[in-house]
PDB file of C-alpha atoms in Angstrom:
ATOM      1  CA  MET A   1       0.000   0.000   0.000  1.00 87.00           C
ATOM      2  CA  ARG A   2       2.812   2.394   0.895  1.00 85.00           C
ATOM      3  CA  ASP A   3       4.674   1.698  -2.346  1.00 88.00           C
ATOM      4  CA  VAL A   4       1.537   2.288  -4.424  1.00 88.00           C
ATOM      5  CA  ILE A   5       0.735   5.567  -2.668  1.00 87.00           C
ATOM      6  CA  GLU A   6       4.290   6.890  -2.864  1.00 87.00           C
ATOM      7  CA  HIS A   7       4.643   5.859  -6.497  1.00 86.00           C
ATOM      8  CA  ARG A   8       1.476   7.739  -7.440  1.00 89.00           C
ATOM      9  CA  ALA A   9       2.326  10.757  -5.291  1.00 88.00           C
ATOM     10  CA  GLY A  10       5.889  10.954  -6.576  1.00 89.00           C
ATOM     11  CA  PHE A  11       7.372  11.561  -3.125  1.00 93.00           C
ATOM     12  CA  PRO A  12       7.748   9.780   0.261  1.00 94.00           C
ATOM     13  CA  VAL A  13       4.651   9.701   2.462  1.00 94.00           C
ATOM     14  CA  GLU A  14       5.234   7.105   5.189  1.00 94.00           C
ATOM     15  CA  ARG A  15       7.459   9.178   7.482  1.00 94.00           C
ATOM     16  CA  ALA A  16       5.089  12.130   7.384  1.00 95.00           C
ATOM     17  CA  LEU A  17       2.252   9.816   8.441  1.00 94.00           C
ATOM     18  CA  ARG A  18       4.311   8.199  11.208  1.00 95.00           C
ATOM     19  CA  GLY A  19       5.356  11.632  12.417  1.00 96.00           C
ATOM     20  CA  THR A  20       1.906  13.099  12.969  1.00 97.00           C
ATOM     21  CA  ALA A  21       1.816  12.490  16.733  1.00 97.00           C
ATOM     22  CA  ALA A  22       5.291  13.920  17.234  1.00 97.00           C
ATOM     23  CA  ALA A  23       4.501  16.875  14.973  1.00 97.00           C
ATOM     24  CA  ALA A  24       1.489  17.752  17.103  1.00 97.00           C
ATOM     25  CA  ARG A  25       3.828  18.186  20.094  1.00 97.00           C
ATOM     26  CA  SER A  26       6.556  20.059  18.182  1.00 97.00           C
ATOM     27  CA  ASP A  27       7.259  23.712  17.487  1.00 96.00           C
ATOM     28  CA  VAL A  28       8.523  23.205  13.952  1.00 97.00           C
ATOM     29  CA  VAL A  29       8.875  20.407  11.383  1.00 98.00           C
ATOM     30  CA  LEU A  30      12.314  20.043   9.782  1.00 97.00           C
ATOM     31  CA  ALA A  31      12.458  17.923   6.621  1.00 97.00           C
ATOM     32  CA  LEU A  32      15.745  16.189   5.780  1.00 96.00           C
ATOM     33  CA  LEU A  33      15.975  16.249   2.769  1.00 94.00           C
ATOM     34  CA  GLU A  34      13.473  18.155   0.611  1.00 96.00           C
ATOM     35  CA  GLN A  35      11.735  14.999  -0.652  1.00 95.00           C
ATOM     36  CA  GLN A  36      10.804  14.116   2.924  1.00 95.00           C
ATOM     37  CA  GLY A  37       9.027  17.454   3.222  1.00 97.00           C
ATOM     38  CA  ALA A  38       6.848  17.068   0.138  1.00 97.00           C
ATOM     39  CA  ALA A  39       4.050  15.241   1.971  1.00 96.00           C
ATOM     40  CA  VAL A  40       4.121  17.713   4.862  1.00 97.00           C
ATOM     41  CA  SER A  41       4.076  20.644   2.434  1.00 97.00           C
ATOM     42  CA  THR A  42       1.052  19.105   0.698  1.00 96.00           C
ATOM     43  CA  ALA A  43      -0.703  18.580   4.036  1.00 96.00           C
ATOM     44  CA  ARG A  44      -0.131  22.241   4.893  1.00 96.00           C
ATOM     45  CA  ARG A  45      -1.546  23.373   1.565  1.00 95.00           C
ATOM     46  CA  TRP A  46      -4.619  21.224   2.177  1.00 96.00           C
ATOM     47  CA  ARG A  47      -4.818  22.451   5.796  1.00 96.00           C
ATOM     48  CA  LEU A  48      -4.592  18.944   7.221  1.00 96.00           C
ATOM     49  CA  PRO A  49      -3.778  18.680  10.943  1.00 96.00           C
ATOM     50  CA  PRO A  50      -1.396  18.562  12.673  1.00 97.00           C
ATOM     51  CA  TYR A  51       0.863  19.895   9.937  1.00 98.00           C
ATOM     52  CA  ALA A  52      -1.430  22.770   8.980  1.00 97.00           C
ATOM     53  CA  SER A  53      -0.438  24.676  12.117  1.00 96.00           C
ATOM     54  CA  LYS A  54       3.248  23.731  12.219  1.00 97.00           C
ATOM     55  CA  PRO A  55       5.977  25.748  10.481  1.00 97.00           C
ATOM     56  CA  LEU A  56       7.856  23.663   7.918  1.00 98.00           C
ATOM     57  CA  VAL A  57      11.576  24.044   7.205  1.00 98.00           C
ATOM     58  CA  LEU A  58      13.053  22.165   4.245  1.00 98.00           C
ATOM     59  CA  PHE A  59      16.758  21.346   4.362  1.00 98.00           C
ATOM     60  CA  SER A  60      17.248  21.042   0.623  1.00 97.00           C
ATOM     61  CA  VAL A  61      20.174  19.850  -1.465  1.00 96.00           C
ATOM     62  CA  TRP A  62      18.991  19.170  -5.007  1.00 96.00           C
ATOM     63  CA  LEU A  63      15.924  21.401  -5.352  1.00 97.00           C
ATOM     64  CA  ALA A  64      17.583  24.309  -7.157  1.00 97.00           C
ATOM     65  CA  GLU A  65      19.410  21.966  -9.535  1.00 97.00           C
ATOM     66  CA  ASP A  66      16.202  19.994 -10.203  1.00 96.00           C
ATOM     67  CA  ILE A  67      14.390  23.251 -10.969  1.00 97.00           C
ATOM     68  CA  ARG A  68      17.194  24.556 -13.174  1.00 96.00           C
ATOM     69  CA  SER A  69      17.329  21.398 -15.271  1.00 96.00           C
ATOM     70  CA  ALA A  70      13.557  20.763 -15.486  1.00 96.00           C
ATOM     71  CA  ALA A  71      11.146  21.646 -18.269  1.00 96.00           C
ATOM     72  CA  PRO A  72       8.837  24.645 -17.580  1.00 95.00           C
ATOM     73  CA  GLU A  73       5.849  22.563 -16.447  1.00 95.00           C
ATOM     74  CA  ALA A  74       8.022  20.410 -14.181  1.00 95.00           C
ATOM     75  CA  ARG A  75       9.479  23.575 -12.629  1.00 95.00           C
ATOM     76  CA  ARG A  76       5.978  24.817 -11.860  1.00 95.00           C
ATOM     77  CA  GLN A  77       5.096  21.479 -10.283  1.00 94.00           C
ATOM     78  CA  LEU A  78       8.200  21.519  -8.088  1.00 95.00           C
ATOM     79  CA  ALA A  79       7.455  25.052  -6.903  1.00 95.00           C
ATOM     80  CA  LYS A  80       3.870  24.057  -6.137  1.00 95.00           C
ATOM     81  CA  ARG A  81       4.959  20.865  -4.339  1.00 96.00           C
ATOM     82  CA  TYR A  82       7.025  22.853  -1.862  1.00 97.00           C
ATOM     83  CA  SER A  83       4.787  25.915  -1.615  1.00 96.00           C
ATOM     84  CA  GLY A  84       3.686  24.784   1.853  1.00 97.00           C
ATOM     85  CA  ALA A  85       7.191  25.281   3.248  1.00 98.00           C
ATOM     86  CA  ASP A  86       7.866  28.364   5.356  1.00 97.00           C
ATOM     87  CA  LEU A  87      11.629  28.205   4.856  1.00 98.00           C
ATOM     88  CA  ILE A  88      13.765  26.408   2.270  1.00 98.00           C
ATOM     89  CA  THR A  89      17.473  26.252   3.010  1.00 98.00           C
ATOM     90  CA  HIS A  90      20.112  25.720   0.347  1.00 98.00           C
ATOM     91  CA  MET A  91      23.897  25.615   0.300  1.00 97.00           C
ATOM     92  CA  SER A  92      25.000  28.207  -2.250  1.00 96.00           C
ATOM     93  CA  VAL A  93      24.101  31.871  -2.600  1.00 96.00           C
ATOM     94  CA  HIS A  94      23.437  31.715  -6.331  1.00 92.00           C
ATOM     95  CA  GLU A  95      20.725  29.072  -5.804  1.00 97.00           C
ATOM     96  CA  THR A  96      18.485  31.768  -4.329  1.00 96.00           C
ATOM     97  CA  GLU A  97      17.904  33.312  -7.741  1.00 96.00           C
ATOM     98  CA  ILE A  98      17.078  29.924  -9.275  1.00 97.00           C
ATOM     99  CA  LEU A  99      14.435  29.304  -6.625  1.00 97.00           C
ATOM    100  CA  GLU A 100      13.060  32.832  -6.973  1.00 96.00           C
ATOM    101  CA  ASP A 101      12.774  32.508 -10.750  1.00 95.00           C
ATOM    102  CA  ALA A 102      10.639  29.406 -10.167  1.00 95.00           C
ATOM    103  CA  GLY A 103       8.194  31.383  -8.043  1.00 94.00           C
ATOM    104  CA  ILE A 104       9.615  30.659  -4.575  1.00 96.00           C
ATOM    105  CA  SER A 105       9.829  34.057  -2.903  1.00 95.00           C
ATOM    106  CA  ARG A 106      13.199  35.164  -1.547  1.00 95.00           C
ATOM    107  CA  ASP A 107      11.780  35.637   1.954  1.00 95.00           C
ATOM    108  CA  ARG A 108      11.127  31.870   2.079  1.00 97.00           C
ATOM    109  CA  THR A 109      14.699  30.888   1.213  1.00 98.00           C
ATOM    110  CA  LEU A 110      17.913  30.832   3.221  1.00 98.00           C
ATOM    111  CA  PRO A 111      21.426  30.175   1.871  1.00 97.00           C
ATOM    112  CA  VAL A 112      23.218  28.403   4.710  1.00 97.00           C
ATOM    113  CA  THR A 113      26.875  27.622   5.203  1.00 97.00           C
ATOM    114  CA  PHE A 114      27.058  23.841   5.030  1.00 98.00           C
ATOM    115  CA  GLY A 115      28.939  22.309   7.935  1.00 98.00           C
ATOM    116  CA  VAL A 116      30.366  18.925   8.913  1.00 98.00           C
ATOM    117  CA  ASN A 117      31.008  17.135  12.193  1.00 98.00           C
ATOM    118  CA  ASP A 118      34.501  18.355  13.003  1.00 97.00           C
ATOM    119  CA  ASP A 119      34.394  16.426  16.307  1.00 97.00           C
ATOM    120  CA  TYR A 120      34.140  13.143  14.383  1.00 98.00           C
ATOM    121  CA  TYR A 121      36.294  13.954  11.364  1.00 98.00           C
ATOM    122  CA  THR A 122      39.531  14.664  13.202  1.00 98.00           C
ATOM    123  CA  PRO A 123      43.154  14.176  12.145  1.00 98.00           C
ATOM    124  CA  GLY A 124      44.532  10.675  12.635  1.00 97.00           C
ATOM    125  CA  THR A 125      47.686   9.577  14.396  1.00 96.00           C
ATOM    126  CA  GLY A 126      49.059   7.235  11.728  1.00 96.00           C
ATOM    127  CA  PRO A 127      50.916   7.965   8.493  1.00 97.00           C
ATOM    128  CA  ARG A 128      49.251   9.361   5.406  1.00 98.00           C
ATOM    129  CA  ASP A 129      50.075   6.427   3.170  1.00 98.00           C
ATOM    130  CA  ILE A 130      47.352   6.774   0.506  1.00 98.00           C
ATOM    131  CA  GLU A 131      48.678   8.884  -2.350  1.00 98.00           C
ATOM    132  CA  LEU A 132      45.367  10.023  -3.861  1.00 98.00           C
ATOM    133  CA  LEU A 133      41.871   9.316  -2.559  1.00 98.00           C
ATOM    134  CA  ALA A 134      38.554  10.041  -4.269  1.00 98.00           C
ATOM    135  CA  VAL A 135      35.246   9.253  -2.559  1.00 98.00           C
ATOM    136  CA  GLY A 136      31.631   9.768  -3.518  1.00 97.00           C
ATOM    137  CA  GLN A 137      28.604   8.516  -5.384  1.00 95.00           C
ATOM    138  CA  ASP A 138      26.794  11.823  -5.854  1.00 92.00           C
ATOM    139  CA  ARG A 139      25.408  12.410  -9.340  1.00 92.00           C
ATOM    140  CA  GLY A 140      27.746  15.359  -9.692  1.00 97.00           C
ATOM    141  CA  ARG A 141      30.998  13.348  -9.639  1.00 98.00           C
ATOM    142  CA  ASP A 142      33.169  13.594 -12.752  1.00 98.00           C
ATOM    143  CA  TYR A 143      35.292  10.447 -12.627  1.00 98.00           C
ATOM    144  CA  ARG A 144      35.763  10.441 -16.402  1.00 98.00           C
ATOM    145  CA  THR A 145      37.890  13.596 -16.193  1.00 98.00           C
ATOM    146  CA  LEU A 146      39.795  12.242 -13.188  1.00 98.00           C
ATOM    147  CA  PHE A 147      40.555   8.980 -14.998  1.00 98.00           C
ATOM    148  CA  ASP A 148      41.813  10.930 -18.010  1.00 98.00           C
ATOM    149  CA  ALA A 149      44.052  12.908 -15.657  1.00 98.00           C
ATOM    150  CA  VAL A 150      45.773   9.935 -14.006  1.00 98.00           C
ATOM    151  CA  ARG A 151      45.871   7.659 -17.055  1.00 98.00           C
ATOM    152  CA  GLY A 152      49.423   7.005 -18.226  1.00 98.00           C
ATOM    153  CA  THR A 153      51.028   8.500 -15.112  1.00 98.00           C
ATOM    154  CA  ASP A 154      52.642   6.815 -12.112  1.00 98.00           C
ATOM    155  CA  LEU A 155      50.048   8.342  -9.786  1.00 98.00           C
ATOM    156  CA  VAL A 156      48.084   5.850  -7.671  1.00 98.00           C
ATOM    157  CA  LEU A 157      44.426   6.666  -7.085  1.00 98.00           C
ATOM    158  CA  THR A 158      42.184   4.904  -4.542  1.00 98.00           C
ATOM    159  CA  LEU A 159      38.497   5.286  -5.425  1.00 98.00           C
ATOM    160  CA  VAL A 160      35.516   4.654  -3.136  1.00 98.00           C
ATOM    161  CA  CYS A 161      32.214   4.762  -5.018  1.00 98.00           C
ATOM    162  CA  ALA A 162      29.304   2.685  -6.257  1.00 96.00           C
ATOM    163  CA  PRO A 163      29.766   0.579  -9.420  1.00 96.00           C
ATOM    164  CA  ALA A 164      27.186   2.755 -11.168  1.00 96.00           C
ATOM    165  CA  ASN A 165      29.480   5.773 -10.826  1.00 97.00           C
ATOM    166  CA  VAL A 166      32.046   4.249 -13.172  1.00 97.00           C
ATOM    167  CA  ALA A 167      29.709   2.281 -15.442  1.00 97.00           C
ATOM    168  CA  GLY A 168      30.834   2.628 -19.050  1.00 97.00           C
ATOM    169  CA  LEU A 169      34.144   4.242 -18.091  1.00 98.00           C
ATOM    170  CA  ASP A 170      37.588   2.872 -18.936  1.00 97.00           C
ATOM    171  CA  VAL A 171      39.199   2.518 -15.502  1.00 98.00           C
ATOM    172  CA  PRO A 172      42.995   3.006 -15.695  1.00 98.00           C
ATOM    173  CA  ASP A 173      45.300   0.342 -14.286  1.00 98.00           C
ATOM    174  CA  ASN A 174      46.595   2.738 -11.620  1.00 98.00           C
ATOM    175  CA  VAL A 175      43.156   3.168 -10.039  1.00 98.00           C
ATOM    176  CA  ARG A 176      42.379   0.969  -7.039  1.00 98.00           C
ATOM    177  CA  MET A 177      38.611   0.376  -6.871  1.00 98.00           C
ATOM    178  CA  MET A 178      37.264  -0.215  -3.351  1.00 97.00           C
ATOM    179  CA  GLY A 179      33.511  -0.117  -3.895  1.00 96.00           C
ATOM    180  CA  LEU A 180      31.583   1.190  -0.880  1.00 97.00           C
ATOM    181  CA  VAL A 181      32.914   1.136   2.688  1.00 98.00           C
ATOM    182  CA  PRO A 182      31.435   1.596   6.207  1.00 98.00           C
ATOM    183  CA  LEU A 183      31.516   5.050   7.777  1.00 98.00           C
ATOM    184  CA  ALA A 184      34.364   4.316  10.204  1.00 98.00           C
ATOM    185  CA  ASP A 185      36.489   2.941   7.348  1.00 98.00           C
ATOM    186  CA  TYR A 186      35.708   6.032   5.299  1.00 98.00           C
ATOM    187  CA  ARG A 187      36.956   8.295   8.084  1.00 98.00           C
ATOM    188  CA  GLU A 188      40.140   6.248   8.379  1.00 98.00           C
ATOM    189  CA  LEU A 189      40.728   6.564   4.631  1.00 98.00           C
ATOM    190  CA  LEU A 190      40.421  10.350   4.885  1.00 98.00           C
ATOM    191  CA  ARG A 191      42.948  10.338   7.728  1.00 98.00           C
ATOM    192  CA  ARG A 192      45.390   8.281   5.657  1.00 98.00           C
ATOM    193  CA  ALA A 193      45.056  10.259   2.421  1.00 98.00           C
ATOM    194  CA  ARG A 194      47.782  12.648   1.345  1.00 98.00           C
ATOM    195  CA  VAL A 195      45.431  14.288  -1.157  1.00 98.00           C
ATOM    196  CA  VAL A 196      41.628  13.931  -1.277  1.00 98.00           C
ATOM    197  CA  VAL A 197      40.392  14.577  -4.807  1.00 98.00           C
ATOM    198  CA  VAL A 198      36.829  15.752  -5.501  1.00 98.00           C
ATOM    199  CA  PRO A 199      36.212  16.056  -9.275  1.00 98.00           C
ATOM    200  CA  THR A 200      32.715  17.267 -10.134  1.00 98.00           C
ATOM    201  CA  HIS A 201      30.493  18.678 -12.829  1.00 98.00           C
ATOM    202  CA  GLU A 202      29.062  22.202 -12.581  1.00 98.00           C
ATOM    203  CA  LEU A 203      25.736  21.944 -10.722  1.00 97.00           C
ATOM    204  CA  ALA A 204      23.664  24.526  -8.877  1.00 97.00           C
ATOM    205  CA  TYR A 205      24.603  23.186  -5.465  1.00 97.00           C
ATOM    206  CA  PRO A 206      28.159  22.519  -4.215  1.00 97.00           C
ATOM    207  CA  THR A 207      28.174  18.853  -5.158  1.00 97.00           C
ATOM    208  CA  GLY A 208      30.958  17.001  -3.354  1.00 98.00           C
ATOM    209  CA  GLN A 209      31.011  19.422  -0.431  1.00 97.00           C
ATOM    210  CA  SER A 210      30.457  16.725   2.218  1.00 98.00           C
ATOM    211  CA  VAL A 211      33.527  14.701   1.276  1.00 98.00           C
ATOM    212  CA  ALA A 212      35.631  17.801   0.637  1.00 98.00           C
ATOM    213  CA  LEU A 213      34.797  19.394   4.004  1.00 98.00           C
ATOM    214  CA  GLU A 214      35.062  16.126   5.938  1.00 98.00           C
ATOM    215  CA  ALA A 215      38.477  15.581   4.391  1.00 98.00           C
ATOM    216  CA  ALA A 216      39.403  19.150   5.290  1.00 98.00           C
ATOM    217  CA  SER A 217      38.297  18.499   8.858  1.00 98.00           C
ATOM    218  CA  THR A 218      40.786  15.619   9.107  1.00 98.00           C
ATOM    219  CA  GLY A 219      43.572  17.935   7.961  1.00 98.00           C
ATOM    220  CA  ALA A 220      43.937  16.326   4.541  1.00 98.00           C
ATOM    221  CA  CYS A 221      45.115  18.285   1.533  1.00 98.00           C
ATOM    222  CA  VAL A 222      42.007  18.791  -0.619  1.00 98.00           C
ATOM    223  CA  ALA A 223      41.792  19.309  -4.386  1.00 98.00           C
ATOM    224  CA  VAL A 224      38.363  20.131  -5.828  1.00 98.00           C
ATOM    225  CA  THR A 225      36.743  21.246  -9.032  1.00 98.00           C
ATOM    226  CA  GLY A 226      36.276  25.003  -8.838  1.00 98.00           C
ATOM    227  CA  THR A 227      32.570  25.198  -9.549  1.00 98.00           C
ATOM    228  CA  GLN A 228      30.714  28.412  -8.771  1.00 97.00           C
ATOM    229  CA  ALA A 229      29.152  26.867  -5.675  1.00 97.00           C
ATOM    230  CA  MET A 230      32.317  25.170  -4.402  1.00 98.00           C
ATOM    231  CA  ARG A 231      34.228  28.440  -4.538  1.00 97.00           C
ATOM    232  CA  GLU A 232      32.038  29.611  -1.658  1.00 97.00           C
ATOM    233  CA  TYR A 233      33.688  26.919   0.492  1.00 98.00           C
ATOM    234  CA  PHE A 234      37.315  26.719  -0.660  1.00 98.00           C
ATOM    235  CA  GLU A 235      39.892  29.311  -1.651  1.00 97.00           C
ATOM    236  CA  ASP A 236      42.530  28.230  -4.146  1.00 98.00           C
ATOM    237  CA  GLY A 237      45.977  28.107  -2.605  1.00 98.00           C
ATOM    238  CA  THR A 238      44.724  28.756   0.926  1.00 98.00           C
ATOM    239  CA  THR A 239      42.400  25.942   2.037  1.00 98.00           C
ATOM    240  CA  ALA A 240      42.493  23.781  -1.117  1.00 98.00           C
ATOM    241  CA  ARG A 241      43.606  23.652  -4.731  1.00 98.00           C
ATOM    242  CA  LEU A 242      40.965  24.229  -7.386  1.00 98.00           C
ATOM    243  CA  VAL A 243      40.820  23.016 -10.992  1.00 98.00           C
ATOM    244  CA  ASP A 244      38.481  24.169 -13.756  1.00 98.00           C
ATOM    245  CA  VAL A 245      35.501  21.996 -14.686  1.00 98.00           C
ATOM    246  CA  GLY A 246      36.441  19.172 -17.063  1.00 98.00           C
ATOM    247  CA  ASP A 247      40.129  20.128 -17.185  1.00 98.00           C
ATOM    248  CA  ALA A 248      41.909  16.744 -17.248  1.00 98.00           C
ATOM    249  CA  GLU A 249      45.293  18.276 -18.043  1.00 98.00           C
ATOM    250  CA  GLY A 250      44.902  20.743 -15.196  1.00 98.00           C
ATOM    251  CA  TRP A 251      44.107  17.883 -12.832  1.00 98.00           C
ATOM    252  CA  ARG A 252      47.137  15.906 -14.032  1.00 98.00           C
ATOM    253  CA  GLN A 253      49.537  18.777 -13.493  1.00 98.00           C
ATOM    254  CA  LEU A 254      48.096  19.622 -10.077  1.00 98.00           C
ATOM    255  CA  LEU A 255      48.098  16.055  -8.751  1.00 98.00           C
ATOM    256  CA  LEU A 256      51.711  15.538  -9.842  1.00 98.00           C
ATOM    257  CA  GLU A 257      52.639  18.840  -8.199  1.00 98.00           C
ATOM    258  CA  LEU A 258      50.927  17.947  -4.906  1.00 98.00           C
ATOM    259  CA  ARG A 259      52.389  14.446  -4.930  1.00 98.00           C
ATOM    260  CA  ASP A 260      55.892  15.933  -4.998  1.00 98.00           C
ATOM    261  CA  ASP A 261      55.297  18.808  -2.562  1.00 98.00           C
ATOM    262  CA  PRO A 262      54.698  17.581   1.024  1.00 98.00           C
ATOM    263  CA  ALA A 263      55.159  21.085   2.449  1.00 98.00           C
ATOM    264  CA  GLN A 264      52.319  22.439   0.312  1.00 98.00           C
ATOM    265  CA  ARG A 265      50.106  19.507   1.278  1.00 98.00           C
ATOM    266  CA  ALA A 266      50.771  20.069   4.977  1.00 98.00           C
ATOM    267  CA  ALA A 267      50.064  23.800   4.780  1.00 98.00           C
ATOM    268  CA  LEU A 268      46.825  23.325   2.869  1.00 98.00           C
ATOM    269  CA  GLY A 269      45.700  20.571   5.228  1.00 98.00           C
ATOM    270  CA  ALA A 270      46.359  22.668   8.321  1.00 98.00           C
ATOM    271  CA  SER A 271      44.443  25.644   6.901  1.00 98.00           C
ATOM    272  CA  ALA A 272      41.587  23.397   5.822  1.00 98.00           C
ATOM    273  CA  ARG A 273      41.282  21.930   9.325  1.00 98.00           C
ATOM    274  CA  VAL A 274      41.036  25.410  10.860  1.00 98.00           C
ATOM    275  CA  ALA A 275      38.397  26.438   8.304  1.00 98.00           C
ATOM    276  CA  ALA A 276      36.319  23.335   9.056  1.00 98.00           C
ATOM    277  CA  GLN A 277      36.374  24.109  12.761  1.00 97.00           C
ATOM    278  CA  THR A 278      35.727  27.841  12.543  1.00 97.00           C
ATOM    279  CA  ARG A 279      33.564  28.316   9.433  1.00 97.00           C
ATOM    280  CA  PHE A 280      32.180  24.984   8.251  1.00 98.00           C
ATOM    281  CA  SER A 281      31.102  23.072  11.356  1.00 98.00           C
ATOM    282  CA  ALA A 282      27.707  21.426  11.728  1.00 98.00           C
ATOM    283  CA  ARG A 283      27.207  23.359  14.959  1.00 97.00           C
ATOM    284  CA  GLY A 284      27.489  26.628  13.074  1.00 97.00           C
ATOM    285  CA  MET A 285      25.150  25.474  10.321  1.00 98.00           C
ATOM    286  CA  TRP A 286      22.362  24.439  12.687  1.00 97.00           C
ATOM    287  CA  ALA A 287      22.795  27.576  14.781  1.00 97.00           C
ATOM    288  CA  GLU A 288      22.377  29.616  11.592  1.00 97.00           C
ATOM    289  CA  ILE A 289      19.163  27.787  10.703  1.00 98.00           C
ATOM    290  CA  ALA A 290      17.800  28.060  14.249  1.00 97.00           C
ATOM    291  CA  ALA A 291      18.528  31.777  14.399  1.00 97.00           C
ATOM    292  CA  SER A 292      16.737  32.307  11.093  1.00 97.00           C
ATOM    293  CA  CYS A 293      13.672  30.444  12.384  1.00 97.00           C
ATOM    294  CA  VAL A 294      13.546  32.761  15.394  1.00 97.00           C
ATOM    295  CA  GLU A 295      14.178  35.869  13.306  1.00 97.00           C
ATOM    296  CA  ARG A 296      11.363  34.969  10.903  1.00 96.00           C
ATOM    297  CA  GLY A 297       8.938  34.226  13.733  1.00 96.00           C
ATOM    298  CA  LEU A 298       8.601  30.532  12.917  1.00 96.00           C
ATOM    299  CA  VAL A 299       9.412  29.591  16.518  1.00 92.00           C
TER     300      VAL A 299
END
């Protein structure tokens, strides 16, 4: 029954139904991620209790990108689906305009500074014995460009991702495929990596930011694609090294440079760790959202 309902609705419903009793006792409903807020938003539009009287905050990741890449009618449907939300957060300033163009008023949006758990992602005590590490199965990953960069070199790349991420790609011999790993193993890989590489496409949101900032929090040297959104989180030469979108030759030159420059890696890693603690912590992100809820009178 659940599968039939959710298939026809086009969004998850079960958690909103299971949450009705808790929502009745709560000051605000926070949806993680935006899809989980679709049913609550619909209930608010239809004035269904208990959600009708509860402010709804959507913690969104993909909404602006989905709107940007959708056909006109699909954009209208997405804006309508989330019209019951009082506040929609997003992770890059330029996403605000995308949402506004779709009919979501600016006073219902909030660009937040994404943060990670810097108490969990801490520097390790062992050696950094992994030359290059890439992690991630987000739709924004650009492993084709990364493979072109390391192909034919003596660089050694360790890659953690789902098989679907590399389907149809020619994986070079110097790439060590690990598949998916548990969370604790992932943290240990970040601690062991000399350089954490995050190659991405240009999307509306800062795709790859979780891995990049978690790596930064461990004190790893981070190299990322310099998308418009990611440049809000990393500064080239200070907290990371940035490469243009799709620039395989640029990646090759940078990775060879970082491989042979331990002093640069150490300096970048130290600066990245400080930035994660002072500017990009989860504590700061949630405090920012909470303060906005108070400021806007939602709680």
